Short mmCIF file of C-alpha atoms in Angstrom, two decimals:
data_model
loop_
_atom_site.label_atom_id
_atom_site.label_comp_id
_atom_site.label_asym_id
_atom_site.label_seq_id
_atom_site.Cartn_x
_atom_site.Cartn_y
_atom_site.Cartn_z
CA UNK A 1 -196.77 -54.91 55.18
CA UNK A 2 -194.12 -52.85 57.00
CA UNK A 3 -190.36 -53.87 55.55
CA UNK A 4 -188.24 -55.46 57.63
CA UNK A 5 -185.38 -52.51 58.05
CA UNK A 6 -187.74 -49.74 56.45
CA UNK A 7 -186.33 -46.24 57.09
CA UNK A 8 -183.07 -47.48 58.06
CA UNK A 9 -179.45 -46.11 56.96
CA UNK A 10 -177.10 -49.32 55.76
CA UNK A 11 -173.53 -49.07 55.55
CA UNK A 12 -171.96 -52.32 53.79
CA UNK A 13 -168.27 -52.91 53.45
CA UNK A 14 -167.24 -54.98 51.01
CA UNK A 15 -170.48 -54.90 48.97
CA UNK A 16 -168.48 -55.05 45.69
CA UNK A 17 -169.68 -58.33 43.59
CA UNK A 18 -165.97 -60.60 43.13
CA UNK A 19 -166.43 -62.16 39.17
CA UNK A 20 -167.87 -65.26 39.03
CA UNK A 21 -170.79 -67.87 38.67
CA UNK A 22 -172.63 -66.68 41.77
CA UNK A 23 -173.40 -63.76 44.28
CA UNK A 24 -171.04 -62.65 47.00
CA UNK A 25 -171.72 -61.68 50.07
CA UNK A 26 -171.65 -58.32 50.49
CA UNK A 27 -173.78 -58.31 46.92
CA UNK A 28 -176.37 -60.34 48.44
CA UNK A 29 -176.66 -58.40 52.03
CA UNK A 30 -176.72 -54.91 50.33
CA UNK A 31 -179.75 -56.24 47.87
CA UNK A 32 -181.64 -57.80 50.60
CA UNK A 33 -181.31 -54.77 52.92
CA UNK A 34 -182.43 -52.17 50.36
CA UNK A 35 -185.30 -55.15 49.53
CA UNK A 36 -186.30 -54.47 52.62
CA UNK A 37 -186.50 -51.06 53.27
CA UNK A 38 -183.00 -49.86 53.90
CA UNK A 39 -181.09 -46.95 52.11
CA UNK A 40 -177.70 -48.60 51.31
CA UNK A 41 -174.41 -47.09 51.10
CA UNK A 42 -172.27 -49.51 48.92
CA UNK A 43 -168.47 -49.82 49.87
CA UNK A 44 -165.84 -51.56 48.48
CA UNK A 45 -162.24 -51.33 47.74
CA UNK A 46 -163.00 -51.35 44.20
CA UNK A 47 -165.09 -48.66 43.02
CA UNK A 48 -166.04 -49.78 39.77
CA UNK A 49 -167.39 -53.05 41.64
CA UNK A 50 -169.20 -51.05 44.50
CA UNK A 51 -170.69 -48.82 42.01
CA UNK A 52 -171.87 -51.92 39.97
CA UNK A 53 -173.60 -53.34 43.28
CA UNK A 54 -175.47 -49.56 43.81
CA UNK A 55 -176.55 -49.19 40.36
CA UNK A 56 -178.13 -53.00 39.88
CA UNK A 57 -180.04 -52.75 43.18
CA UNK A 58 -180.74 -48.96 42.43
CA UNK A 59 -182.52 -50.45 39.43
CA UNK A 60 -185.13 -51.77 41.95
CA UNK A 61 -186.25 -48.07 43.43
CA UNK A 62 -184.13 -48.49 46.20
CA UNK A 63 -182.45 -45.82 47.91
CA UNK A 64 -178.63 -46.46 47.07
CA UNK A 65 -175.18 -44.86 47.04
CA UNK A 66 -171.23 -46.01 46.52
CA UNK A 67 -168.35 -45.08 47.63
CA UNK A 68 -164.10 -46.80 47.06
CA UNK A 69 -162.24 -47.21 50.30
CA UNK A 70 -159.74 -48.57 51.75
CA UNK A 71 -160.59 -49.73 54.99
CA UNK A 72 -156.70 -50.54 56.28
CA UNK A 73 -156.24 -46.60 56.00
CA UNK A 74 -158.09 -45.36 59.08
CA UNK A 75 -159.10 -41.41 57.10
CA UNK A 76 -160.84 -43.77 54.61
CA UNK A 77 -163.18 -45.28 57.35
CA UNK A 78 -163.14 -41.30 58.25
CA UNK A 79 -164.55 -40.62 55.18
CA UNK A 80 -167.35 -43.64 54.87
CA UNK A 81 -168.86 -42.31 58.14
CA UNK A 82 -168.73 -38.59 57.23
CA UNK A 83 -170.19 -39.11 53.69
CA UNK A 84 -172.78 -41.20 55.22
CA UNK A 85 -174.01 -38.57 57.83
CA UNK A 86 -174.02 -36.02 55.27
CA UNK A 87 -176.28 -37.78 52.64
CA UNK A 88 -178.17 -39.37 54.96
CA UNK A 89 -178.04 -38.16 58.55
CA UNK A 90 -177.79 -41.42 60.58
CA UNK A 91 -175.81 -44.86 60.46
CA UNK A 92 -178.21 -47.41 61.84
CA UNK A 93 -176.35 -50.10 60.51
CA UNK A 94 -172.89 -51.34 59.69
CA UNK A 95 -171.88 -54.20 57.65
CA UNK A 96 -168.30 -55.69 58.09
CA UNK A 97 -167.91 -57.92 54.90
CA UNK A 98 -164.47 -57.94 55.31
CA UNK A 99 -162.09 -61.05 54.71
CA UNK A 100 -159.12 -61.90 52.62
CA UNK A 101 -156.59 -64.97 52.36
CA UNK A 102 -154.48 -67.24 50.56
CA UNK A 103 -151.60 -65.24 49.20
CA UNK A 104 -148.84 -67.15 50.84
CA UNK A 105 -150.89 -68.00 54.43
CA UNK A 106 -149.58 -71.03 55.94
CA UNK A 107 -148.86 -72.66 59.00
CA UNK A 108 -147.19 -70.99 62.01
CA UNK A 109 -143.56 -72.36 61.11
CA UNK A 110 -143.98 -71.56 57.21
CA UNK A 111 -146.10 -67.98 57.02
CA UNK A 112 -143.71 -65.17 56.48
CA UNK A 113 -144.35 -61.96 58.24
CA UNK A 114 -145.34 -59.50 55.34
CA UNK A 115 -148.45 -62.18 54.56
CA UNK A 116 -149.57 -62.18 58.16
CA UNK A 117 -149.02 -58.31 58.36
CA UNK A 118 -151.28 -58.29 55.38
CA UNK A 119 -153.97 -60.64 56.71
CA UNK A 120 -154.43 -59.00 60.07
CA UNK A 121 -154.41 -55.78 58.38
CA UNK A 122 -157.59 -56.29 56.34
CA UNK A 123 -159.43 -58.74 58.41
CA UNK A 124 -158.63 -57.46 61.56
CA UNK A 125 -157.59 -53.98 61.74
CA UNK A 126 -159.58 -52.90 58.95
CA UNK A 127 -162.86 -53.86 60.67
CA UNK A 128 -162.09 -52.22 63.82
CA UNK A 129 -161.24 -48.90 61.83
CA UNK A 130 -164.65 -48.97 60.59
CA UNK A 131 -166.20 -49.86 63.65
CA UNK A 132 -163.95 -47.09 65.49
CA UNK A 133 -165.58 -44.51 63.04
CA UNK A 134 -169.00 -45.31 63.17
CA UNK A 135 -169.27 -45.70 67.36
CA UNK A 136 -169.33 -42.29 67.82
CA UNK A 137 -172.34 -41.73 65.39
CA UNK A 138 -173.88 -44.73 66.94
CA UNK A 139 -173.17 -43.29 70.45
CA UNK A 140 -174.89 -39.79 69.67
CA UNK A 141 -177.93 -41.78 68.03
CA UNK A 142 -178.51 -44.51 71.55
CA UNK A 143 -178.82 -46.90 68.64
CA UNK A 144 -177.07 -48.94 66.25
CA UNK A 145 -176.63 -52.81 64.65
CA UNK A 146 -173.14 -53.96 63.85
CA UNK A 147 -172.80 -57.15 62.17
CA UNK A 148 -169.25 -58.60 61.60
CA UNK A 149 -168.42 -61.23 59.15
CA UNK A 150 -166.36 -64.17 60.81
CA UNK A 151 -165.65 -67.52 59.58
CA UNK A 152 -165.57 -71.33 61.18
CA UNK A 153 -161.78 -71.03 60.35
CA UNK A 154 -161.97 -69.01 63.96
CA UNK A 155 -162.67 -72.22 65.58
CA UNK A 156 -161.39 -74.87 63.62
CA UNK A 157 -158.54 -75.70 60.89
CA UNK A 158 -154.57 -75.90 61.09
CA UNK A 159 -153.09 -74.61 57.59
CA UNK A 160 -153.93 -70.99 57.12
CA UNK A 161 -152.33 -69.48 60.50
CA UNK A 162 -153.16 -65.75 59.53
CA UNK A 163 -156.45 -66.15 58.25
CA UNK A 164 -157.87 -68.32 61.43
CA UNK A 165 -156.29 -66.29 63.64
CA UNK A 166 -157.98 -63.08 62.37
CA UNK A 167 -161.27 -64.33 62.31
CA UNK A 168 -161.28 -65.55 66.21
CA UNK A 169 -159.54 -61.85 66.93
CA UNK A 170 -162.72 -60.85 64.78
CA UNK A 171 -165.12 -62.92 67.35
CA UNK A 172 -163.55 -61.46 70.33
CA UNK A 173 -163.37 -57.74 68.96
CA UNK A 174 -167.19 -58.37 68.27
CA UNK A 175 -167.87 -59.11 71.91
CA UNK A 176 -166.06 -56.35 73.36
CA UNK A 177 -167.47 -53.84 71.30
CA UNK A 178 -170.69 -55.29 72.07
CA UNK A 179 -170.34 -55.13 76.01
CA UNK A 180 -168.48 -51.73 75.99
CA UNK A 181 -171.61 -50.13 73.54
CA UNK A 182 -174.37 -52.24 75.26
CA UNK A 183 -175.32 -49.32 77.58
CA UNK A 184 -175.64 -47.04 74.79
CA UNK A 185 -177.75 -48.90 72.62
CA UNK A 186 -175.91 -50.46 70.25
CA UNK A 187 -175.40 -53.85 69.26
CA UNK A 188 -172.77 -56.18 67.76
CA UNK A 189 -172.95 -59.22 66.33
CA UNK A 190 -170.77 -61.78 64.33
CA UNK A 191 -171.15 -64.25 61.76
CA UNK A 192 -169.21 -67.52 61.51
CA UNK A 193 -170.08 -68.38 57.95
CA UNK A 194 -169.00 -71.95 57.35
CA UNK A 195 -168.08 -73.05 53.54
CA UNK A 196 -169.89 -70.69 50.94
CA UNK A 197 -170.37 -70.99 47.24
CA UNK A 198 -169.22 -67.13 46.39
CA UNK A 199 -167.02 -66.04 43.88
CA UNK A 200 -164.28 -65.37 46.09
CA UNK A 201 -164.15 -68.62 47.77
CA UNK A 202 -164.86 -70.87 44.72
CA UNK A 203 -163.00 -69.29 42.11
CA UNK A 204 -160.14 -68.43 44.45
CA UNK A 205 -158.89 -71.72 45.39
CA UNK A 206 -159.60 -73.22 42.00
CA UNK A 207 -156.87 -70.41 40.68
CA UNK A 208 -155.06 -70.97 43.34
CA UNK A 209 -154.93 -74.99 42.84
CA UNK A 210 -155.24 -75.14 39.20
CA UNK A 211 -158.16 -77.45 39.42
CA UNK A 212 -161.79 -76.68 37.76
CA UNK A 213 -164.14 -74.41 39.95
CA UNK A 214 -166.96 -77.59 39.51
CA UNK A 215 -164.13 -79.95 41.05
CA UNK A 216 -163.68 -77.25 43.94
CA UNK A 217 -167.43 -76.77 44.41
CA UNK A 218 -168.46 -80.74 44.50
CA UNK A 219 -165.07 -81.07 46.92
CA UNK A 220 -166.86 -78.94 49.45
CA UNK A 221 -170.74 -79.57 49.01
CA UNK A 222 -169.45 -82.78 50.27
CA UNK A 223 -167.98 -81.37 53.58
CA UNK A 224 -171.17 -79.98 54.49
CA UNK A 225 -173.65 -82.21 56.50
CA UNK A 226 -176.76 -80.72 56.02
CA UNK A 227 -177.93 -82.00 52.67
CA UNK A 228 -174.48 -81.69 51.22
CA UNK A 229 -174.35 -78.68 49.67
CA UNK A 230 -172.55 -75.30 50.15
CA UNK A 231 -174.21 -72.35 51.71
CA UNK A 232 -174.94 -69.28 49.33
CA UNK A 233 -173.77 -65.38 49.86
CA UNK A 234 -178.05 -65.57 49.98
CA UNK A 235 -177.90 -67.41 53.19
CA UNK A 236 -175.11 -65.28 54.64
CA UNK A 237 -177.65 -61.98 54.01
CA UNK A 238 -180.64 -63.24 55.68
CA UNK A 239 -178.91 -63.92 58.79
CA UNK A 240 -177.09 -60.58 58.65
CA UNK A 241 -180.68 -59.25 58.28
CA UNK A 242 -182.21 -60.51 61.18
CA UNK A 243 -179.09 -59.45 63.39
CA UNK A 244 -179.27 -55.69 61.92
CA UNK A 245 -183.12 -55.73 62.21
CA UNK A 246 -185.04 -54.37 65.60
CA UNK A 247 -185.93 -58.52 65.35
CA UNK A 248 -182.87 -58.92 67.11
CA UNK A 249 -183.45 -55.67 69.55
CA UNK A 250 -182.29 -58.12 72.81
CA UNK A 251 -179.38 -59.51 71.10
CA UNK A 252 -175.47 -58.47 71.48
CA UNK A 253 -172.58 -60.51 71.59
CA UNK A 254 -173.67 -62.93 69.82
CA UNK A 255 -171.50 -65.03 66.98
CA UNK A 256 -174.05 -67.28 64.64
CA UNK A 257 -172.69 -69.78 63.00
CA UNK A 258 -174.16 -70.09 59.36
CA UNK A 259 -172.26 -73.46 58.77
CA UNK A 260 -174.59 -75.91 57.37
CA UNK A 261 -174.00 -77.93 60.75
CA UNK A 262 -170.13 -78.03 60.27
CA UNK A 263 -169.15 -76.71 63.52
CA UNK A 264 -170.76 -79.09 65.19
CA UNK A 265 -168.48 -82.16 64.06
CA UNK A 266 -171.25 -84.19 62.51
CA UNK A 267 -170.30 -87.02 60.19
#
């Protein structure tokens, strides 16, 4: 039975695994895209943590790679595109795992300028860097599957100004890349994860609250109104899949919620 992204060249961002009980994003859409065919290129600000990702889903045959970058210096998305073409020739997809917060985000009248600068640096500007390096590859090719990572905080939420606003600039750069690439063949999607047990989320606000990660984790399964419970960084790859696979060939522009039902207000 044919793979579902056999033969196809991966780029993830952000595919280092954050420390914790369970699997990040980035982790889980790199391991499900090799799974399925892809060769991976692994990148992550941390290169001890990207390398980690490449070597435990190299372990499965898979066709893998890492690289460290920075993705708020623009000559380090340079440099994930150019090693890319070189070891493998092509960029069929890219993978924008890219989100940080906390830190001192707040609300308009509180958030000082250096945190927001921060913020919009990663989520924002960081995202379009990579993007801005790979369109030309995907240009030359006629082909190519973006898939941004957003959040619900885009459409919803009032204490974290930098972080919401970031993630609706991320929705809207997602749809203008997709209608100014449509002609050429490549598409761009988003998406809007709602509340997910990873590392990052978990463990971060239990640090950042002082209270136990299980008090954190049964706070938020709560929130969620389809049967309670959190998503997982699993859930988040096998909707990145579909949007990166030819399964999606007739969509662009489009921002999924993964939410678990939250964005639609139910009780």
């Amino acid at each position: 039975m044919t793979k579902r992204v056999e033969g196809k060249i991966a780029v993830v961002v952000g595919a280092g695994q954050t420390p914790g009980e369970t699997i990040g994003n980035g982790t889980a859409i790199a391991g499900l895209l090799a799974r399925e065919g892809a060769s991976v290129l692994c990148v992550d600000r941390s290169g001890e943590r990207a390398e980690k990702t490449a070597k435990d889903i190299s372990s499965t045959g898979a066709v893998v790679s890492s690289m460290e970058a920075d993705i708020t210096v623009a000559d380090d998305c340079a440099r994930i595109v150019k090693l890319a073409m070189t070891r493998y020739g092509r960029i069929d997809i890219l993978i924008n795992n890219v989100g940080i917060g906390g830190g001192g985000d707040a609300q308009a009248h509180r958030i000082e300028e250096r945190v927001l600068d921060r913020i919009l640096d990663v989520n924002l500007k960081g995202m379009w860097h990579t993007i801005k390096a790979a369109i030309p590859v995907m240009r030359a090719q006629k082909s190519g599957s973006i898939v941004n990572i957003s959040s619900l905080a885009a459409t919803s939420g009032a204490t974290q100004m930098a972080y919401e606003i970031s993630k609706a600039a991320v929705n809207r750069l997602t749809t203008h890349v997709a209608q100014s690439n449509a002609r050429y063949g490549i598409r761009v999607n988003a998406i809007m994860m709602g509340f997910m047990d990873t590392p990052m989320a978990i463990s971060g606000i239990a640090q950042a609250t002082g209270r136990p990660t299980e008090e954190v984790r049964a706070e938020r399964n709560a929130m969620v109104p389809l049967r309670g419970k959190m998503g997982s960084g699993h859930d988040t790859a096998y909707a990145a899949l579909f949007l990166a696979s030819d399964e999606a060939q007739f969509i662009t522009g489009e921002i999924l919620r993964v939410d678990g039902g939250m964005g639609l207000g139910l009780a």
